[in-house]
mmCIF file of C-alpha atoms and ligand atoms in Angstrom:
data_model
loop_
_atom_site.group_PDB
_atom_site.id
_atom_site.type_symbol
_atom_site.label_atom_id
_atom_site.label_comp_id
_atom_site.label_asym_id
_atom_site.label_seq_id
_atom_site.Cartn_x
_atom_site.Cartn_y
_atom_site.Cartn_z
ATOM 1 C CA MET A 1 22.581 -22.276 11.825
ATOM 2 C CA LYS A 2 19.231 -24.411 10.588
ATOM 3 C CA VAL A 3 19.039 -24.985 6.947
ATOM 4 C CA ALA A 4 16.014 -26.795 4.894
ATOM 5 C CA LEU A 5 17.505 -29.232 3.125
ATOM 6 C CA THR A 6 15.300 -30.720 0.281
ATOM 7 C CA VAL A 7 16.667 -34.415 0.056
ATOM 8 C CA ALA A 8 13.898 -35.326 -2.723
ATOM 9 C CA LEU A 9 10.691 -34.038 -3.988
ATOM 10 C CA GLY A 10 8.023 -33.943 -0.755
ATOM 11 C CA ASP A 11 10.977 -34.744 1.917
ATOM 12 C CA THR A 12 12.615 -31.880 2.676
ATOM 13 C CA ARG A 13 13.905 -31.965 6.118
ATOM 14 C CA ILE A 14 15.247 -29.753 8.928
ATOM 15 C CA GLU A 15 19.449 -29.546 9.406
ATOM 16 C CA GLU A 16 22.495 -27.973 11.561
ATOM 17 C CA ARG A 17 25.628 -26.590 9.816
ATOM 18 C CA PRO A 18 28.474 -24.536 10.793
ATOM 19 C CA ASP A 19 27.509 -20.664 10.134
ATOM 20 C CA PRO A 20 28.985 -19.332 6.713
ATOM 21 C CA ALA A 21 32.605 -18.086 6.833
ATOM 22 C CA CYS A 22 32.556 -14.553 5.181
ATOM 23 C CA GLY A 23 35.704 -13.766 2.819
ATOM 24 C CA PRO A 24 36.759 -10.436 2.271
ATOM 25 C CA GLY A 25 34.641 -10.167 -1.061
ATOM 26 C CA ASP A 26 31.303 -11.626 0.554
ATOM 27 C CA VAL A 27 28.201 -10.582 2.209
ATOM 28 C CA VAL A 28 27.115 -13.205 5.182
ATOM 29 C CA CYS A 29 23.083 -11.894 4.882
ATOM 30 C CA ARG A 30 20.625 -13.320 7.936
ATOM 31 C CA VAL A 31 17.373 -14.166 5.396
ATOM 32 C CA LEU A 32 14.118 -12.222 6.619
ATOM 33 C CA ALA A 33 12.180 -13.882 4.293
ATOM 34 C CA CYS A 34 12.096 -16.370 1.620
ATOM 35 C CA ALA A 35 9.442 -16.917 -0.847
ATOM 36 C CA THR A 36 8.559 -20.288 -2.539
ATOM 37 C CA CYS A 37 7.936 -21.088 -6.553
ATOM 38 C CA GLY A 38 6.212 -23.500 -8.337
ATOM 39 C CA SER A 39 10.089 -24.133 -9.736
ATOM 40 C CA ASP A 40 10.765 -25.083 -6.346
ATOM 41 C CA VAL A 41 8.169 -28.278 -6.365
ATOM 42 C CA HIS A 42 7.738 -28.718 -10.088
ATOM 43 C CA GLY A 43 9.213 -32.570 -10.733
ATOM 44 C CA PRO A 44 11.498 -32.684 -13.221
ATOM 45 C CA TYR A 45 13.118 -29.405 -12.874
ATOM 46 C CA VAL A 46 14.416 -29.211 -9.310
ATOM 47 C CA ALA A 47 14.714 -32.829 -9.225
ATOM 48 C CA ARG A 48 18.532 -32.139 -11.147
ATOM 49 C CA LYS A 49 19.258 -30.161 -8.159
ATOM 50 C CA LEU A 50 18.516 -32.135 -5.465
ATOM 51 C CA PRO A 51 19.875 -32.598 -2.433
ATOM 52 C CA ALA A 52 19.514 -28.728 -2.138
ATOM 53 C CA VAL A 53 18.652 -25.648 -0.051
ATOM 54 C CA LEU A 54 16.145 -24.126 -2.196
ATOM 55 C CA GLY A 55 14.351 -20.818 -1.911
ATOM 56 C CA HIS A 56 15.775 -18.546 -4.771
ATOM 57 C CA GLU A 57 13.371 -15.401 -4.105
ATOM 58 C CA PRO A 58 15.419 -14.114 -0.155
ATOM 59 C CA VAL A 59 15.293 -10.854 1.052
ATOM 60 C CA GLY A 60 17.752 -10.413 3.919
ATOM 61 C CA GLU A 61 19.708 -8.433 6.186
ATOM 62 C CA VAL A 62 23.446 -7.835 5.986
ATOM 63 C CA VAL A 63 25.016 -9.405 9.214
ATOM 64 C CA ALA A 64 28.669 -9.375 7.924
ATOM 65 C CA ALA A 65 30.377 -7.525 5.441
ATOM 66 C CA GLY A 66 34.018 -8.500 3.929
ATOM 67 C CA ALA A 67 37.155 -5.721 3.992
ATOM 68 C CA ASP A 68 37.014 -5.695 0.695
ATOM 69 C CA VAL A 69 33.001 -4.478 0.351
ATOM 70 C CA ALA A 70 32.002 -0.781 -0.156
ATOM 71 C CA ALA A 71 28.338 -1.276 -1.405
ATOM 72 C CA VAL A 72 26.701 -2.228 1.984
ATOM 73 C CA ALA A 73 27.318 -2.295 5.748
ATOM 74 C CA VAL A 74 25.949 -4.348 8.287
ATOM 75 C CA GLY A 75 22.209 -3.627 9.211
ATOM 76 C CA ASP A 76 21.173 -2.904 5.453
ATOM 77 C CA ARG A 77 18.372 -4.916 4.244
ATOM 78 C CA VAL A 78 18.400 -6.042 0.683
ATOM 79 C CA ALA A 79 16.751 -7.875 -1.833
ATOM 80 C CA ILE A 80 19.548 -10.771 -2.846
ATOM 81 C CA HIS A 81 19.791 -12.085 -6.431
ATOM 82 C CA HIS A 82 20.539 -15.647 -7.279
ATOM 83 C CA HIS A 83 23.007 -15.380 -10.213
ATOM 84 C CA ALA A 84 24.945 -12.997 -11.768
ATOM 85 C CA PRO A 85 26.178 -12.538 -15.292
ATOM 86 C CA CYS A 86 29.433 -11.269 -16.669
ATOM 87 C CA GLY A 87 28.180 -8.522 -18.923
ATOM 88 C CA GLU A 88 30.567 -8.940 -21.774
ATOM 89 C CA CYS A 89 30.615 -12.438 -23.200
ATOM 90 C CA ARG A 90 28.930 -13.551 -26.532
ATOM 91 C CA ARG A 91 25.622 -14.441 -24.975
ATOM 92 C CA CYS A 92 25.270 -11.978 -22.522
ATOM 93 C CA ARG A 93 26.144 -9.195 -25.105
ATOM 94 C CA HIS A 94 23.722 -10.987 -27.638
ATOM 95 C CA GLY A 95 21.025 -10.451 -24.674
ATOM 96 C CA HIS A 96 20.693 -14.121 -23.229
ATOM 97 C CA GLU A 97 22.607 -13.110 -19.852
ATOM 98 C CA THR A 98 21.099 -15.760 -17.865
ATOM 99 C CA LEU A 99 22.426 -18.697 -20.517
ATOM 100 C CA CYS A 100 25.901 -16.219 -18.809
ATOM 101 C CA GLU A 101 28.339 -19.319 -18.115
ATOM 102 C CA ARG A 102 29.254 -17.077 -15.201
ATOM 103 C CA PHE A 103 25.314 -17.123 -13.932
ATOM 104 C CA ARG A 104 25.417 -20.196 -14.462
ATOM 105 C CA ALA A 105 28.387 -20.454 -12.212
ATOM 106 C CA THR A 106 27.359 -18.202 -9.250
ATOM 107 C CA ALA A 107 25.296 -18.784 -6.805
ATOM 108 C CA LEU A 108 23.609 -18.411 -2.905
ATOM 109 C CA ASP A 109 25.394 -20.441 -0.587
ATOM 110 C CA PRO A 110 23.324 -22.312 0.930
ATOM 111 C CA GLY A 111 19.886 -21.224 -0.339
ATOM 112 C CA GLY A 112 17.287 -19.161 1.036
ATOM 113 C CA PHE A 113 15.149 -21.491 3.306
ATOM 114 C CA ALA A 114 18.311 -21.027 5.789
ATOM 115 C CA GLU A 115 18.751 -18.786 8.536
ATOM 116 C CA LEU A 116 22.319 -17.359 6.822
ATOM 117 C CA VAL A 117 23.235 -17.128 3.349
ATOM 118 C CA ARG A 118 26.659 -16.053 2.267
ATOM 119 C CA LEU A 119 27.151 -14.028 -1.515
ATOM 120 C CA GLY A 120 30.764 -14.151 -3.182
ATOM 121 C CA PRO A 121 31.934 -10.979 -4.644
ATOM 122 C CA GLU A 122 29.791 -11.349 -8.100
ATOM 123 C CA LEU A 123 26.130 -11.480 -6.746
ATOM 124 C CA VAL A 124 27.498 -8.834 -3.679
ATOM 125 C CA ALA A 125 27.654 -6.574 -6.628
ATOM 126 C CA GLU A 126 23.845 -7.201 -7.381
ATOM 127 C CA LEU A 127 22.394 -6.237 -4.354
ATOM 128 C CA LEU A 128 19.572 -4.055 -3.967
ATOM 129 C CA PRO A 129 18.371 -1.464 -0.843
ATOM 130 C CA LEU A 130 14.924 -2.479 0.244
ATOM 131 C CA ASP A 131 14.757 1.160 0.940
ATOM 132 C CA GLY A 132 12.050 0.530 3.793
ATOM 133 C CA LEU A 133 10.339 -1.808 1.054
ATOM 134 C CA ASP A 134 8.438 -4.778 3.550
ATOM 135 C CA PRO A 135 10.883 -7.864 3.338
ATOM 136 C CA VAL A 136 7.746 -10.197 2.555
ATOM 137 C CA ALA A 137 6.377 -7.943 -0.469
ATOM 138 C CA ALA A 138 10.284 -7.835 -1.519
ATOM 139 C CA THR A 139 10.392 -11.703 -2.325
ATOM 140 C CA VAL A 140 8.280 -11.114 -5.328
ATOM 141 C CA THR A 141 11.179 -8.843 -7.016
ATOM 142 C CA GLU A 142 12.938 -12.101 -8.453
ATOM 143 C CA PRO A 143 9.624 -13.612 -9.926
ATOM 144 C CA LEU A 144 8.314 -10.024 -10.691
ATOM 145 C CA ALA A 145 11.871 -9.375 -12.953
ATOM 146 C CA CYS A 146 11.166 -12.807 -14.844
ATOM 147 C CA ALA A 147 8.357 -11.329 -16.161
ATOM 148 C CA LEU A 148 9.413 -8.093 -16.695
ATOM 149 C CA ARG A 149 12.556 -9.628 -18.465
ATOM 150 C CA ALA A 150 10.039 -11.822 -20.565
ATOM 151 C CA GLN A 151 8.662 -8.810 -21.809
ATOM 152 C CA ARG A 152 11.500 -7.213 -22.482
ATOM 153 C CA LEU A 153 12.202 -10.016 -24.887
ATOM 154 C CA CYS A 154 9.470 -10.573 -26.367
ATOM 155 C CA GLY A 155 8.801 -6.680 -26.976
ATOM 156 C CA PRO A 156 5.335 -5.547 -26.320
ATOM 157 C CA ARG A 157 5.831 -2.096 -27.083
ATOM 158 C CA PRO A 158 3.462 1.006 -25.822
ATOM 159 C CA GLY A 159 0.474 0.436 -28.179
ATOM 160 C CA ASP A 160 0.731 -3.361 -28.375
ATOM 161 C CA SER A 161 -1.551 -5.771 -27.329
ATOM 162 C CA LEU A 162 -0.545 -8.904 -24.603
ATOM 163 C CA LEU A 163 -2.219 -12.152 -24.242
ATOM 164 C CA VAL A 164 -0.975 -13.984 -20.886
ATOM 165 C CA VAL A 165 -2.297 -17.559 -21.149
ATOM 166 C CA GLY A 166 -2.896 -19.073 -17.405
ATOM 167 C CA ALA A 167 -3.102 -16.915 -14.521
ATOM 168 C CA GLY A 168 -1.417 -18.215 -11.717
ATOM 169 C CA THR A 169 1.691 -16.612 -10.127
ATOM 170 C CA SER A 170 3.433 -16.259 -13.522
ATOM 171 C CA GLY A 171 0.276 -14.502 -15.375
ATOM 172 C CA LEU A 172 -0.362 -12.050 -12.672
ATOM 173 C CA LEU A 173 2.852 -11.315 -12.710
ATOM 174 C CA GLN A 174 2.965 -10.419 -16.313
ATOM 175 C CA ILE A 175 0.243 -8.753 -16.332
ATOM 176 C CA ALA A 176 1.605 -6.636 -13.314
ATOM 177 C CA ALA A 177 4.824 -6.388 -15.702
ATOM 178 C CA ALA A 178 2.434 -5.213 -18.294
ATOM 179 C CA HIS A 179 1.534 -2.056 -16.486
ATOM 180 C CA VAL A 180 4.554 -1.520 -15.338
ATOM 181 C CA ARG A 181 5.310 -1.232 -19.253
ATOM 182 C CA GLY A 182 2.937 0.804 -20.086
ATOM 183 C CA ILE A 183 1.010 -1.712 -21.742
ATOM 184 C CA GLU A 184 -2.736 -0.852 -21.931
ATOM 185 C CA ALA A 185 -4.565 -4.114 -24.063
ATOM 186 C CA VAL A 186 -3.739 -6.818 -21.809
ATOM 187 C CA TRP A 187 -5.475 -10.101 -22.185
ATOM 188 C CA VAL A 188 -6.063 -13.360 -20.216
ATOM 189 C CA ARG A 189 -6.842 -16.737 -21.013
ATOM 190 C CA GLU A 190 -7.632 -19.375 -17.736
ATOM 191 C CA PRO A 191 -10.007 -21.746 -17.709
ATOM 192 C CA ASP A 192 -10.437 -21.269 -14.119
ATOM 193 C CA PRO A 193 -13.404 -18.767 -13.054
ATOM 194 C CA GLU A 194 -11.859 -17.647 -9.363
ATOM 195 C CA ARG A 195 -8.187 -16.748 -11.197
ATOM 196 C CA LEU A 196 -9.819 -15.471 -13.919
ATOM 197 C CA ALA A 197 -11.721 -13.320 -11.589
ATOM 198 C CA ARG A 198 -8.918 -12.196 -10.599
ATOM 199 C CA ALA A 199 -6.915 -11.618 -13.386
ATOM 200 C CA GLU A 200 -9.693 -9.387 -13.923
ATOM 201 C CA ALA A 201 -9.055 -7.183 -11.051
ATOM 202 C CA TRP A 202 -5.725 -7.349 -12.127
ATOM 203 C CA GLY A 203 -6.150 -5.355 -15.475
ATOM 204 C CA ALA A 204 -6.503 -8.199 -17.722
ATOM 205 C CA THR A 205 -9.626 -8.743 -20.118
ATOM 206 C CA ALA A 206 -11.085 -12.082 -20.528
ATOM 207 C CA HIS A 207 -9.463 -12.825 -23.946
ATOM 208 C CA GLY A 208 -12.001 -14.253 -26.867
ATOM 209 C CA ASN A 209 -10.532 -14.397 -30.652
ATOM 210 C CA GLU A 210 -8.479 -10.872 -30.357
ATOM 211 C CA PRO A 211 -5.453 -10.797 -32.640
ATOM 212 C CA VAL A 212 -2.807 -10.412 -30.369
ATOM 213 C CA ASP A 213 0.690 -8.837 -30.762
ATOM 214 C CA VAL A 214 2.710 -10.730 -27.814
ATOM 215 C CA ALA A 215 1.468 -14.080 -26.599
ATOM 216 C CA ILE A 216 2.867 -15.312 -23.133
ATOM 217 C CA ALA A 217 1.761 -19.047 -22.206
ATOM 218 C CA CYS A 218 2.336 -19.354 -18.287
ATOM 219 C CA THR A 219 1.583 -23.012 -18.836
ATOM 220 C CA ASP A 220 2.804 -25.815 -20.082
ATOM 221 C CA ALA A 221 -0.701 -27.218 -21.309
ATOM 222 C CA PRO A 222 -0.950 -27.742 -25.097
ATOM 223 C CA VAL A 223 -3.779 -26.860 -25.463
ATOM 224 C CA ALA A 224 -2.642 -23.571 -24.042
ATOM 225 C CA ILE A 225 -0.011 -23.095 -26.075
ATOM 226 C CA ALA A 226 -1.776 -23.930 -29.018
ATOM 227 C CA ALA A 227 -4.214 -21.389 -28.431
ATOM 228 C CA ALA A 228 -1.811 -18.760 -27.435
ATOM 229 C CA ALA A 229 0.025 -19.191 -30.842
ATOM 230 C CA SER A 230 -3.373 -19.008 -32.655
ATOM 231 C CA ALA A 231 -4.238 -15.465 -31.439
ATOM 232 C CA LEU A 232 -0.928 -14.063 -32.942
ATOM 233 C CA ALA A 233 -1.209 -11.356 -35.377
ATOM 234 C CA PRO A 234 1.168 -11.675 -38.283
ATOM 235 C CA GLY A 235 4.343 -10.693 -36.920
ATOM 236 C CA GLY A 236 3.748 -11.591 -33.455
ATOM 237 C CA THR A 237 5.399 -13.375 -31.023
ATOM 238 C CA LEU A 238 5.418 -15.961 -28.574
ATOM 239 C CA CYS A 239 6.747 -16.590 -25.541
ATOM 240 C CA VAL A 240 7.225 -20.279 -23.774
ATOM 241 C CA TYR A 241 7.249 -19.260 -20.273
ATOM 242 C CA ALA A 242 6.639 -21.977 -18.189
ATOM 243 C CA PRO A 243 8.774 -25.164 -18.998
ATOM 244 C CA PRO A 244 7.520 -27.754 -21.020
ATOM 245 C CA ALA A 245 8.267 -31.231 -20.837
ATOM 246 C CA GLN A 246 11.350 -31.967 -21.810
ATOM 247 C CA GLY A 247 10.870 -33.959 -25.716
ATOM 248 C CA ALA A 248 7.596 -32.332 -26.312
ATOM 249 C CA ASN A 249 6.965 -30.577 -29.258
ATOM 250 C CA LEU A 250 5.057 -27.370 -29.340
ATOM 251 C CA PRO A 251 1.976 -27.566 -30.682
ATOM 252 C CA VAL A 252 2.228 -24.936 -33.239
ATOM 253 C CA ASP A 253 1.768 -25.043 -36.767
ATOM 254 C CA GLY A 254 4.486 -24.858 -38.884
ATOM 255 C CA TRP A 255 3.052 -23.442 -41.490
ATOM 256 C CA ALA A 256 0.886 -19.975 -39.308
ATOM 257 C CA VAL A 257 4.595 -19.684 -38.944
ATOM 258 C CA PHE A 258 5.770 -18.917 -42.073
ATOM 259 C CA GLU A 259 2.572 -17.948 -43.493
ATOM 260 C CA ARG A 260 2.365 -15.009 -40.517
ATOM 261 C CA GLU A 261 6.124 -14.362 -39.654
ATOM 262 C CA LEU A 262 5.369 -15.146 -36.288
ATOM 263 C CA ARG A 263 8.389 -15.693 -33.760
ATOM 264 C CA VAL A 264 8.656 -18.283 -31.463
ATOM 265 C CA THR A 265 11.013 -17.631 -28.454
ATOM 266 C CA ALA A 266 11.746 -17.971 -24.335
ATOM 267 C CA SER A 267 12.886 -16.160 -21.710
ATOM 268 C CA TRP A 268 14.172 -17.585 -18.316
ATOM 269 C CA SER A 269 15.197 -15.781 -14.990
ATOM 270 C CA ALA A 270 16.217 -12.539 -15.199
ATOM 271 C CA GLY A 271 19.031 -10.494 -15.000
ATOM 272 C CA PRO A 272 20.404 -7.229 -12.960
ATOM 273 C CA GLN A 273 18.527 -4.903 -15.339
ATOM 274 C CA ASP A 274 15.379 -6.867 -14.299
ATOM 275 C CA MET A 275 15.742 -7.218 -11.088
ATOM 276 C CA ARG A 276 16.238 -3.161 -10.478
ATOM 277 C CA ALA A 277 13.595 -2.251 -12.691
ATOM 278 C CA ALA A 278 11.639 -4.911 -10.298
ATOM 279 C CA LEU A 279 12.407 -3.272 -7.180
ATOM 280 C CA LEU A 280 11.915 -0.074 -8.310
ATOM 281 C CA ALA A 281 7.778 -1.136 -9.446
ATOM 282 C CA LEU A 282 6.820 -2.986 -6.163
ATOM 283 C CA GLN A 283 8.416 0.082 -4.065
ATOM 284 C CA ARG A 284 5.855 2.180 -6.110
ATOM 285 C CA GLY A 285 3.112 -0.516 -5.228
ATOM 286 C CA ALA A 286 2.629 -1.817 -8.663
ATOM 287 C CA VAL A 287 2.311 -5.446 -7.514
ATOM 288 C CA ARG A 288 -0.521 -6.615 -5.085
ATOM 289 C CA THR A 289 1.722 -8.631 -3.059
ATOM 290 C CA ASP A 290 -0.273 -9.282 -0.115
ATOM 291 C CA GLU A 291 -2.501 -11.217 -2.976
ATOM 292 C CA LEU A 292 0.073 -13.167 -4.062
ATOM 293 C CA ILE A 293 1.491 -14.348 -0.816
ATOM 294 C CA THR A 294 -1.049 -15.631 1.543
ATOM 295 C CA ARG A 295 0.996 -18.174 3.828
ATOM 296 C CA ARG A 296 3.692 -17.462 5.971
ATOM 297 C CA PHE A 297 5.754 -20.370 7.516
ATOM 298 C CA ALA A 298 8.696 -20.998 10.029
ATOM 299 C CA LEU A 299 12.042 -21.961 8.827
ATOM 300 C CA ASP A 300 10.866 -25.593 11.041
ATOM 301 C CA GLU A 301 8.130 -25.450 7.949
ATOM 302 C CA THR A 302 9.602 -25.163 5.187
ATOM 303 C CA ALA A 303 7.882 -28.362 4.028
ATOM 304 C CA ALA A 304 4.898 -27.325 4.752
ATOM 305 C CA ALA A 305 5.237 -24.873 2.710
ATOM 306 C CA LEU A 306 6.756 -26.091 -0.348
ATOM 307 C CA ALA A 307 3.666 -28.908 0.145
ATOM 308 C CA ALA A 308 1.266 -25.810 -0.006
ATOM 309 C CA GLN A 309 2.956 -24.458 -3.145
ATOM 310 C CA HIS A 310 2.990 -27.976 -4.394
ATOM 311 C CA ASP A 311 -1.262 -28.501 -3.604
ATOM 312 C CA GLY A 312 -2.220 -25.039 -5.400
ATOM 313 C CA SER A 313 -3.453 -24.125 -1.862
ATOM 314 C CA VAL A 314 -1.366 -20.997 -2.210
ATOM 315 C CA LEU A 315 0.249 -19.030 -4.889
ATOM 316 C CA LYS A 316 2.850 -18.356 -2.927
ATOM 317 C CA ALA A 317 3.625 -19.532 0.695
ATOM 318 C CA VAL A 318 6.768 -17.550 2.491
ATOM 319 C CA VAL A 319 9.020 -18.477 4.862
ATOM 320 C CA ILE A 320 10.663 -16.486 7.874
ATOM 321 C CA PRO A 321 13.355 -18.101 9.002
HETATM 322 ZN ZN1 LIG B 1 11.168 -18.486 -9.345
HETATM 323 ZN ZN1 LIG B 2 28.198 -13.433 -19.701
#
């Protein structure tokens, strides 16, 4: 099979590899579509993984299922999650399932930017049938699940107000996730007029100085994080959603945290329940996926897809092997 191997940031090559073997508990999928993500081109975040076949938002069609596999059959079209928590350890029990040691130990073999992907038994247990959803639209399952998880953890409840800071792909998906969760007061801060207009079309209102219950920082820009923190009402929660630079201090006033009993937290990745909720929302048409995914590339063009993600000429690109 062909894979797109990223050797270094900005250097992705097509390589021939043996087709993956399907063990008794495994499933092998033909990748139908896999979207690019900002994290695929985020230097410090991705550098520690390289060389690697990237792509963690794949959708596939089952082409082989091991003898022990009952949940799916050859021909099924499925959304695929890249990691699986154990559900039982201390971290899982405390709601930090994406920090579970098994979560980090499981992985796609080799990754989504490949013709075929093998899934071990832990990931097979989490395959989600598309039930007719378009495979390209279904690539949004994982990023929407990440947004839903952040809001599940940070707790905006119906009646609360939410501020989304930064209206790139993550910010737009936070706006969509808020609507899925029944949050009506959704504010947005975004300096770029075009992005702001899109966020407003997605159902957010430009923020002035209204106090909010929850603020989600979808950018690592210190000035934006500071604005998010200072907008919080007493008892409010700041969610750090984009990875700040390693070693960087958060620009949050310690006195304000004390005086207003603010909570500062983060959310990384998504768990199985978030994946299920995200796919359901997509099947109900809750996200304008065609506005997010504006360009399609063949597997041979994965380097160009990642370059488009990197230079910001697309919100998301999709590779169709
Ligand atoms: Zn991602
Ligand atoms: Zn666990």
